[in-house]
């Protein structure tokens, strides 16, 4: 399904070899339309899909029983030290290399009806969100940085999906082809106001966000820098500091949350595990 969608998007994005249509200023260009070589996109996709199947996930601790219980009872779970310091450092180095190469694009707000920009439509609303992102999928958007780290991250997300599925954490099955991942960059002064991760406009591909995930990458973070994730749980909001290796899981339709304004650049992986109807 994804292969056909990405190939179609690439054809629409390119009017002649080496020339791409400009992105309208009020829309975000879909990640799948930013291939460097659309002419051989199918070969690249097949090659990277094969490589991803062979790439082992990052070593990590299994989700503790307490985290699974918290996800079921409270709608969220926080797992400090879920990923090793060396592996979060590899992902951060990759994210920074992509940033230096100018790959990130401004991150928008999803669920805008009748937008043509992506499967889950997005628009730039800087009063609600100030951040940038790079989508992580097969093939990688860019050969800058460390594509192998992105492939390992994809495999790690698939292992996490299987773990949550085995634990019965969602009412609907999590589809192996419907996981979305991205690097997320908050600059100094960046934020994301209170929201849920389930857009009001349905996905045209029938995907439903079931579990949101965040994996923090910055090795040093001080609370006075801001940038905490605030989860609006009961009976009171919970603030999570963006410390490297910490994994946060949330039931996407259930909990509102926000990213408090940060005074320092802040980096993480964001993703959604989805069901498909």
mmCIF file of C-alpha atoms in Angstrom:
data_model
loop_
_atom_site.group_PDB
_atom_site.id
_atom_site.type_symbol
_atom_site.label_atom_id
_atom_site.label_comp_id
_atom_site.label_asym_id
_atom_site.label_seq_id
_atom_site.Cartn_x
_atom_site.Cartn_y
_atom_site.Cartn_z
ATOM 1 C CA UNK A 1 0.000 0.000 0.000
ATOM 2 C CA UNK A 2 2.718 2.486 0.982
ATOM 3 C CA UNK A 3 4.853 1.630 -2.035
ATOM 4 C CA UNK A 4 2.055 2.576 -4.430
ATOM 5 C CA UNK A 5 1.194 5.736 -2.523
ATOM 6 C CA UNK A 6 4.798 6.975 -2.453
ATOM 7 C CA UNK A 7 5.346 6.169 -6.135
ATOM 8 C CA UNK A 8 2.193 8.082 -7.098
ATOM 9 C CA UNK A 9 3.206 11.038 -4.952
ATOM 10 C CA UNK A 10 6.653 11.115 -6.546
ATOM 11 C CA UNK A 11 5.121 11.227 -10.041
ATOM 12 C CA UNK A 12 2.878 14.114 -9.040
ATOM 13 C CA UNK A 13 5.752 16.012 -7.462
ATOM 14 C CA UNK A 14 8.003 15.978 -10.545
ATOM 15 C CA UNK A 15 7.067 17.657 -13.812
ATOM 16 C CA UNK A 16 10.366 16.907 -15.575
ATOM 17 C CA UNK A 17 13.648 15.201 -14.606
ATOM 18 C CA UNK A 18 15.466 17.288 -12.030
ATOM 19 C CA UNK A 19 12.660 19.840 -11.683
ATOM 20 C CA UNK A 20 10.108 19.857 -8.868
ATOM 21 C CA UNK A 21 6.978 21.918 -8.388
ATOM 22 C CA UNK A 22 7.424 24.587 -5.697
ATOM 23 C CA UNK A 23 5.600 24.002 -2.431
ATOM 24 C CA UNK A 24 2.714 26.464 -1.922
ATOM 25 C CA UNK A 25 3.573 28.697 1.060
ATOM 26 C CA UNK A 26 0.382 27.789 2.947
ATOM 27 C CA UNK A 27 0.845 24.027 2.569
ATOM 28 C CA UNK A 28 3.418 21.503 3.681
ATOM 29 C CA UNK A 29 4.858 19.277 1.026
ATOM 30 C CA UNK A 30 4.246 15.567 1.750
ATOM 31 C CA UNK A 31 7.346 13.715 2.827
ATOM 32 C CA UNK A 32 6.819 11.173 0.063
ATOM 33 C CA UNK A 33 7.122 13.908 -2.595
ATOM 34 C CA UNK A 34 10.691 14.895 -1.686
ATOM 35 C CA UNK A 35 12.678 12.131 -3.380
ATOM 36 C CA UNK A 36 16.014 13.130 -4.804
ATOM 37 C CA UNK A 37 15.785 10.714 -7.766
ATOM 38 C CA UNK A 38 12.133 9.972 -8.643
ATOM 39 C CA UNK A 39 13.119 8.151 -11.851
ATOM 40 C CA UNK A 40 14.516 5.205 -9.910
ATOM 41 C CA UNK A 41 12.340 5.619 -6.799
ATOM 42 C CA UNK A 42 10.878 2.111 -7.036
ATOM 43 C CA UNK A 43 14.320 0.469 -7.134
ATOM 44 C CA UNK A 44 15.457 2.575 -4.190
ATOM 45 C CA UNK A 45 12.360 1.690 -2.203
ATOM 46 C CA UNK A 46 12.766 -2.022 -2.836
ATOM 47 C CA UNK A 47 16.457 -1.885 -1.909
ATOM 48 C CA UNK A 48 15.816 0.010 1.306
ATOM 49 C CA UNK A 49 12.892 -2.216 2.275
ATOM 50 C CA UNK A 50 15.157 -5.237 1.929
ATOM 51 C CA UNK A 51 17.862 -3.535 3.976
ATOM 52 C CA UNK A 52 15.360 -2.612 6.694
ATOM 53 C CA UNK A 53 14.285 -6.222 7.092
ATOM 54 C CA UNK A 54 17.905 -7.225 7.639
ATOM 55 C CA UNK A 55 18.714 -4.364 10.016
ATOM 56 C CA UNK A 56 18.452 -5.367 13.672
ATOM 57 C CA UNK A 57 16.596 -3.064 16.080
ATOM 58 C CA UNK A 58 18.487 -1.149 18.728
ATOM 59 C CA UNK A 59 19.012 -3.124 21.951
ATOM 60 C CA UNK A 60 16.566 -1.905 24.578
ATOM 61 C CA UNK A 61 14.864 -2.981 27.756
ATOM 62 C CA UNK A 62 11.439 -4.655 27.449
ATOM 63 C CA UNK A 63 8.597 -2.457 28.543
ATOM 64 C CA UNK A 64 8.235 -2.893 32.322
ATOM 65 C CA UNK A 65 4.977 -4.321 33.637
ATOM 66 C CA UNK A 66 4.426 -1.046 35.488
ATOM 67 C CA UNK A 67 4.622 0.887 32.192
ATOM 68 C CA UNK A 68 2.093 -1.415 30.513
ATOM 69 C CA UNK A 69 -0.192 -1.044 33.516
ATOM 70 C CA UNK A 70 0.158 2.749 33.457
ATOM 71 C CA UNK A 71 -0.635 2.856 29.737
ATOM 72 C CA UNK A 72 -3.806 0.827 30.323
ATOM 73 C CA UNK A 73 -5.016 2.620 33.481
ATOM 74 C CA UNK A 74 -3.834 6.200 32.948
ATOM 75 C CA UNK A 75 -3.494 6.369 29.178
ATOM 76 C CA UNK A 76 0.238 7.099 29.205
ATOM 77 C CA UNK A 77 3.550 5.554 30.249
ATOM 78 C CA UNK A 78 7.021 7.027 30.783
ATOM 79 C CA UNK A 79 10.039 4.696 30.502
ATOM 80 C CA UNK A 80 13.374 6.373 31.394
ATOM 81 C CA UNK A 81 16.484 4.798 29.874
ATOM 82 C CA UNK A 82 14.499 2.758 27.342
ATOM 83 C CA UNK A 83 17.248 3.203 24.727
ATOM 84 C CA UNK A 84 20.988 3.102 25.410
ATOM 85 C CA UNK A 85 22.982 6.334 25.505
ATOM 86 C CA UNK A 86 25.125 5.261 22.522
ATOM 87 C CA UNK A 87 22.046 4.633 20.378
ATOM 88 C CA UNK A 88 20.286 7.880 21.285
ATOM 89 C CA UNK A 89 23.586 9.642 20.492
ATOM 90 C CA UNK A 90 23.648 7.963 17.048
ATOM 91 C CA UNK A 91 20.091 9.112 16.348
ATOM 92 C CA UNK A 92 20.852 12.642 17.546
ATOM 93 C CA UNK A 93 23.947 12.806 15.319
ATOM 94 C CA UNK A 94 21.828 11.689 12.357
ATOM 95 C CA UNK A 95 19.125 14.253 13.147
ATOM 96 C CA UNK A 96 21.699 17.035 13.439
ATOM 97 C CA UNK A 97 23.363 16.023 10.159
ATOM 98 C CA UNK A 98 20.000 16.205 8.384
ATOM 99 C CA UNK A 99 19.388 19.596 9.987
ATOM 100 C CA UNK A 100 22.790 20.864 8.807
ATOM 101 C CA UNK A 101 21.946 19.691 5.287
ATOM 102 C CA UNK A 102 18.709 21.683 5.319
ATOM 103 C CA UNK A 103 16.411 18.648 5.140
ATOM 104 C CA UNK A 104 13.852 19.481 7.919
ATOM 105 C CA UNK A 105 10.645 21.252 6.938
ATOM 106 C CA UNK A 106 8.335 23.327 9.114
ATOM 107 C CA UNK A 107 5.957 21.067 11.034
ATOM 108 C CA UNK A 108 2.267 21.824 10.698
ATOM 109 C CA UNK A 109 -0.993 20.946 12.396
ATOM 110 C CA UNK A 110 -2.863 17.880 11.126
ATOM 111 C CA UNK A 111 -6.415 17.156 10.180
ATOM 112 C CA UNK A 112 -7.187 20.135 7.941
ATOM 113 C CA UNK A 113 -10.107 19.124 5.735
ATOM 114 C CA UNK A 114 -9.688 19.302 1.949
ATOM 115 C CA UNK A 115 -5.967 19.925 2.060
ATOM 116 C CA UNK A 116 -3.984 18.174 -0.669
ATOM 117 C CA UNK A 117 -0.664 18.208 1.154
ATOM 118 C CA UNK A 118 -0.579 14.685 2.625
ATOM 119 C CA UNK A 119 -2.613 11.679 3.690
ATOM 120 C CA UNK A 120 -3.349 13.402 6.987
ATOM 121 C CA UNK A 121 -3.597 16.965 5.770
ATOM 122 C CA UNK A 122 -1.463 19.599 7.465
ATOM 123 C CA UNK A 123 -1.214 23.372 7.477
ATOM 124 C CA UNK A 124 1.267 25.764 8.996
ATOM 125 C CA UNK A 125 -0.159 27.436 12.087
ATOM 126 C CA UNK A 126 2.734 29.096 13.849
ATOM 127 C CA UNK A 127 0.496 30.343 16.651
ATOM 128 C CA UNK A 128 -0.098 26.686 17.585
ATOM 129 C CA UNK A 129 3.193 25.037 16.707
ATOM 130 C CA UNK A 130 6.763 26.175 16.107
ATOM 131 C CA UNK A 131 8.909 23.206 15.101
ATOM 132 C CA UNK A 132 10.385 21.368 12.126
ATOM 133 C CA UNK A 133 10.429 17.695 11.181
ATOM 134 C CA UNK A 134 11.948 15.056 8.925
ATOM 135 C CA UNK A 135 9.802 12.013 8.149
ATOM 136 C CA UNK A 136 11.543 8.671 8.555
ATOM 137 C CA UNK A 137 10.397 5.997 6.155
ATOM 138 C CA UNK A 138 11.738 3.634 3.519
ATOM 139 C CA UNK A 139 13.628 4.732 1.501
ATOM 140 C CA UNK A 140 15.212 7.436 3.711
ATOM 141 C CA UNK A 141 14.398 10.948 2.563
ATOM 142 C CA UNK A 142 18.057 11.830 2.416
ATOM 143 C CA UNK A 143 21.372 10.041 2.231
ATOM 144 C CA UNK A 144 22.866 12.714 4.496
ATOM 145 C CA UNK A 145 23.700 11.640 8.011
ATOM 146 C CA UNK A 146 23.406 7.966 8.975
ATOM 147 C CA UNK A 147 20.620 6.151 7.078
ATOM 148 C CA UNK A 148 21.562 2.937 8.926
ATOM 149 C CA UNK A 149 20.507 4.572 12.202
ATOM 150 C CA UNK A 150 17.116 5.390 10.669
ATOM 151 C CA UNK A 151 16.709 1.807 9.505
ATOM 152 C CA UNK A 152 17.528 0.548 12.997
ATOM 153 C CA UNK A 153 14.958 2.980 14.389
ATOM 154 C CA UNK A 154 12.309 1.644 11.988
ATOM 155 C CA UNK A 155 13.076 -1.899 13.139
ATOM 156 C CA UNK A 156 12.936 -0.796 16.773
ATOM 157 C CA UNK A 157 9.518 0.790 16.251
ATOM 158 C CA UNK A 158 8.284 -2.435 14.647
ATOM 159 C CA UNK A 159 9.520 -4.435 17.639
ATOM 160 C CA UNK A 160 7.732 -1.999 19.965
ATOM 161 C CA UNK A 161 4.527 -2.342 17.920
ATOM 162 C CA UNK A 162 4.712 -6.135 18.247
ATOM 163 C CA UNK A 163 5.351 -5.854 21.987
ATOM 164 C CA UNK A 164 2.315 -3.634 22.537
ATOM 165 C CA UNK A 165 0.198 -5.875 20.324
ATOM 166 C CA UNK A 166 1.194 -8.976 22.318
ATOM 167 C CA UNK A 167 0.357 -7.160 25.546
ATOM 168 C CA UNK A 168 -3.143 -6.290 24.281
ATOM 169 C CA UNK A 169 -2.635 -2.563 24.832
ATOM 170 C CA UNK A 170 -5.031 -1.398 22.111
ATOM 171 C CA UNK A 171 -8.604 -2.269 21.205
ATOM 172 C CA UNK A 172 -7.751 -2.502 17.501
ATOM 173 C CA UNK A 173 -4.751 -4.314 15.981
ATOM 174 C CA UNK A 174 -1.718 -2.158 15.191
ATOM 175 C CA UNK A 175 -0.934 -2.469 11.492
ATOM 176 C CA UNK A 176 2.693 -3.233 10.636
ATOM 177 C CA UNK A 177 2.539 -0.998 7.531
ATOM 178 C CA UNK A 178 0.910 1.969 9.266
ATOM 179 C CA UNK A 179 3.601 3.194 11.659
ATOM 180 C CA UNK A 180 4.769 6.794 11.169
ATOM 181 C CA UNK A 181 8.058 8.165 12.527
ATOM 182 C CA UNK A 182 9.815 11.512 12.293
ATOM 183 C CA UNK A 183 12.644 13.504 13.783
ATOM 184 C CA UNK A 184 11.180 16.556 15.489
ATOM 185 C CA UNK A 185 13.179 19.755 15.989
ATOM 186 C CA UNK A 186 12.100 22.505 18.384
ATOM 187 C CA UNK A 187 14.255 25.645 18.080
ATOM 188 C CA UNK A 188 14.769 28.079 20.923
ATOM 189 C CA UNK A 189 11.319 29.587 21.348
ATOM 190 C CA UNK A 190 9.642 26.470 19.924
ATOM 191 C CA UNK A 191 6.428 25.006 21.337
ATOM 192 C CA UNK A 192 3.295 23.019 20.512
ATOM 193 C CA UNK A 193 0.091 24.164 22.175
ATOM 194 C CA UNK A 194 -2.391 21.817 23.834
ATOM 195 C CA UNK A 195 -3.760 19.234 21.392
ATOM 196 C CA UNK A 196 -4.641 15.598 20.758
ATOM 197 C CA UNK A 197 -2.840 13.442 18.189
ATOM 198 C CA UNK A 198 -6.046 12.344 16.442
ATOM 199 C CA UNK A 199 -6.830 14.790 13.625
ATOM 200 C CA UNK A 200 -10.475 15.792 13.193
ATOM 201 C CA UNK A 201 -10.351 14.969 9.475
ATOM 202 C CA UNK A 202 -10.149 11.207 8.768
ATOM 203 C CA UNK A 203 -7.174 9.752 6.951
ATOM 204 C CA UNK A 204 -8.035 8.864 3.326
ATOM 205 C CA UNK A 205 -6.091 5.596 3.770
ATOM 206 C CA UNK A 206 -8.200 4.512 6.758
ATOM 207 C CA UNK A 207 -5.405 4.833 9.314
ATOM 208 C CA UNK A 208 -6.285 5.573 12.948
ATOM 209 C CA UNK A 209 -3.637 6.748 15.389
ATOM 210 C CA UNK A 210 -3.812 4.451 18.408
ATOM 211 C CA UNK A 211 -0.545 4.968 20.320
ATOM 212 C CA UNK A 212 1.673 8.067 20.185
ATOM 213 C CA UNK A 213 5.351 7.674 21.013
ATOM 214 C CA UNK A 214 8.126 10.090 21.861
ATOM 215 C CA UNK A 215 11.801 9.237 22.257
ATOM 216 C CA UNK A 216 14.036 12.025 23.539
ATOM 217 C CA UNK A 217 17.564 12.479 22.193
ATOM 218 C CA UNK A 218 19.294 15.378 23.988
ATOM 219 C CA UNK A 219 21.857 13.998 26.490
ATOM 220 C CA UNK A 220 21.753 17.046 28.782
ATOM 221 C CA UNK A 221 18.546 18.838 29.718
ATOM 222 C CA UNK A 222 17.812 21.240 32.571
ATOM 223 C CA UNK A 223 14.235 21.843 33.747
ATOM 224 C CA UNK A 224 14.776 25.620 33.713
ATOM 225 C CA UNK A 225 15.256 25.401 29.922
ATOM 226 C CA UNK A 226 11.557 24.606 29.516
ATOM 227 C CA UNK A 227 10.557 22.242 26.715
ATOM 228 C CA UNK A 228 8.812 19.703 28.954
ATOM 229 C CA UNK A 229 6.003 17.528 27.642
ATOM 230 C CA UNK A 230 2.865 18.312 29.647
ATOM 231 C CA UNK A 231 0.332 15.475 29.656
ATOM 232 C CA UNK A 232 -3.171 16.480 30.759
ATOM 233 C CA UNK A 233 -3.859 13.356 32.782
ATOM 234 C CA UNK A 234 -6.173 12.842 35.729
ATOM 235 C CA UNK A 235 -6.210 14.011 38.466
ATOM 236 C CA UNK A 236 -3.527 16.564 37.533
ATOM 237 C CA UNK A 237 -1.220 17.362 34.590
ATOM 238 C CA UNK A 238 2.138 15.554 34.462
ATOM 239 C CA UNK A 239 5.341 17.158 33.123
ATOM 240 C CA UNK A 240 7.960 14.907 31.497
ATOM 241 C CA UNK A 241 11.487 16.247 31.044
ATOM 242 C CA UNK A 242 12.979 15.523 27.584
ATOM 243 C CA UNK A 243 15.943 13.463 28.794
ATOM 244 C CA UNK A 244 17.835 11.257 26.337
ATOM 245 C CA UNK A 245 16.615 7.671 26.109
ATOM 246 C CA UNK A 246 13.246 8.346 27.753
ATOM 247 C CA UNK A 247 10.286 6.793 25.919
ATOM 248 C CA UNK A 248 6.772 8.201 26.318
ATOM 249 C CA UNK A 249 3.701 6.306 25.131
ATOM 250 C CA UNK A 250 0.180 7.762 25.061
ATOM 251 C CA UNK A 251 -3.178 6.533 23.812
ATOM 252 C CA UNK A 252 -3.572 8.960 20.903
ATOM 253 C CA UNK A 253 -7.374 9.509 21.061
ATOM 254 C CA UNK A 254 -7.412 9.867 24.845
ATOM 255 C CA UNK A 255 -4.934 12.417 26.171
ATOM 256 C CA UNK A 256 -4.363 16.050 25.359
ATOM 257 C CA UNK A 257 -0.780 17.250 25.761
ATOM 258 C CA UNK A 258 1.515 20.114 24.858
ATOM 259 C CA UNK A 259 5.191 20.953 24.518
ATOM 260 C CA UNK A 260 6.084 23.904 26.727
ATOM 261 C CA UNK A 261 8.152 26.665 25.173
ATOM 262 C CA UNK A 262 11.836 25.827 25.142
ATOM 263 C CA UNK A 263 14.779 28.183 25.503
ATOM 264 C CA UNK A 264 17.173 25.650 23.913
ATOM 265 C CA UNK A 265 17.085 23.580 20.732
ATOM 266 C CA UNK A 266 15.307 20.303 21.535
ATOM 267 C CA UNK A 267 15.359 17.051 19.532
ATOM 268 C CA UNK A 268 13.276 13.896 19.658
ATOM 269 C CA UNK A 269 11.705 11.112 17.650
ATOM 270 C CA UNK A 270 7.920 11.282 17.361
ATOM 271 C CA UNK A 271 5.719 8.529 16.004
ATOM 272 C CA UNK A 272 2.301 6.947 15.832
ATOM 273 C CA UNK A 273 1.324 3.304 15.839
ATOM 274 C CA UNK A 274 -1.877 2.978 13.858
ATOM 275 C CA UNK A 275 -4.723 0.622 13.105
ATOM 276 C CA UNK A 276 -6.267 0.470 9.630
ATOM 277 C CA UNK A 277 -9.917 0.045 8.698
#
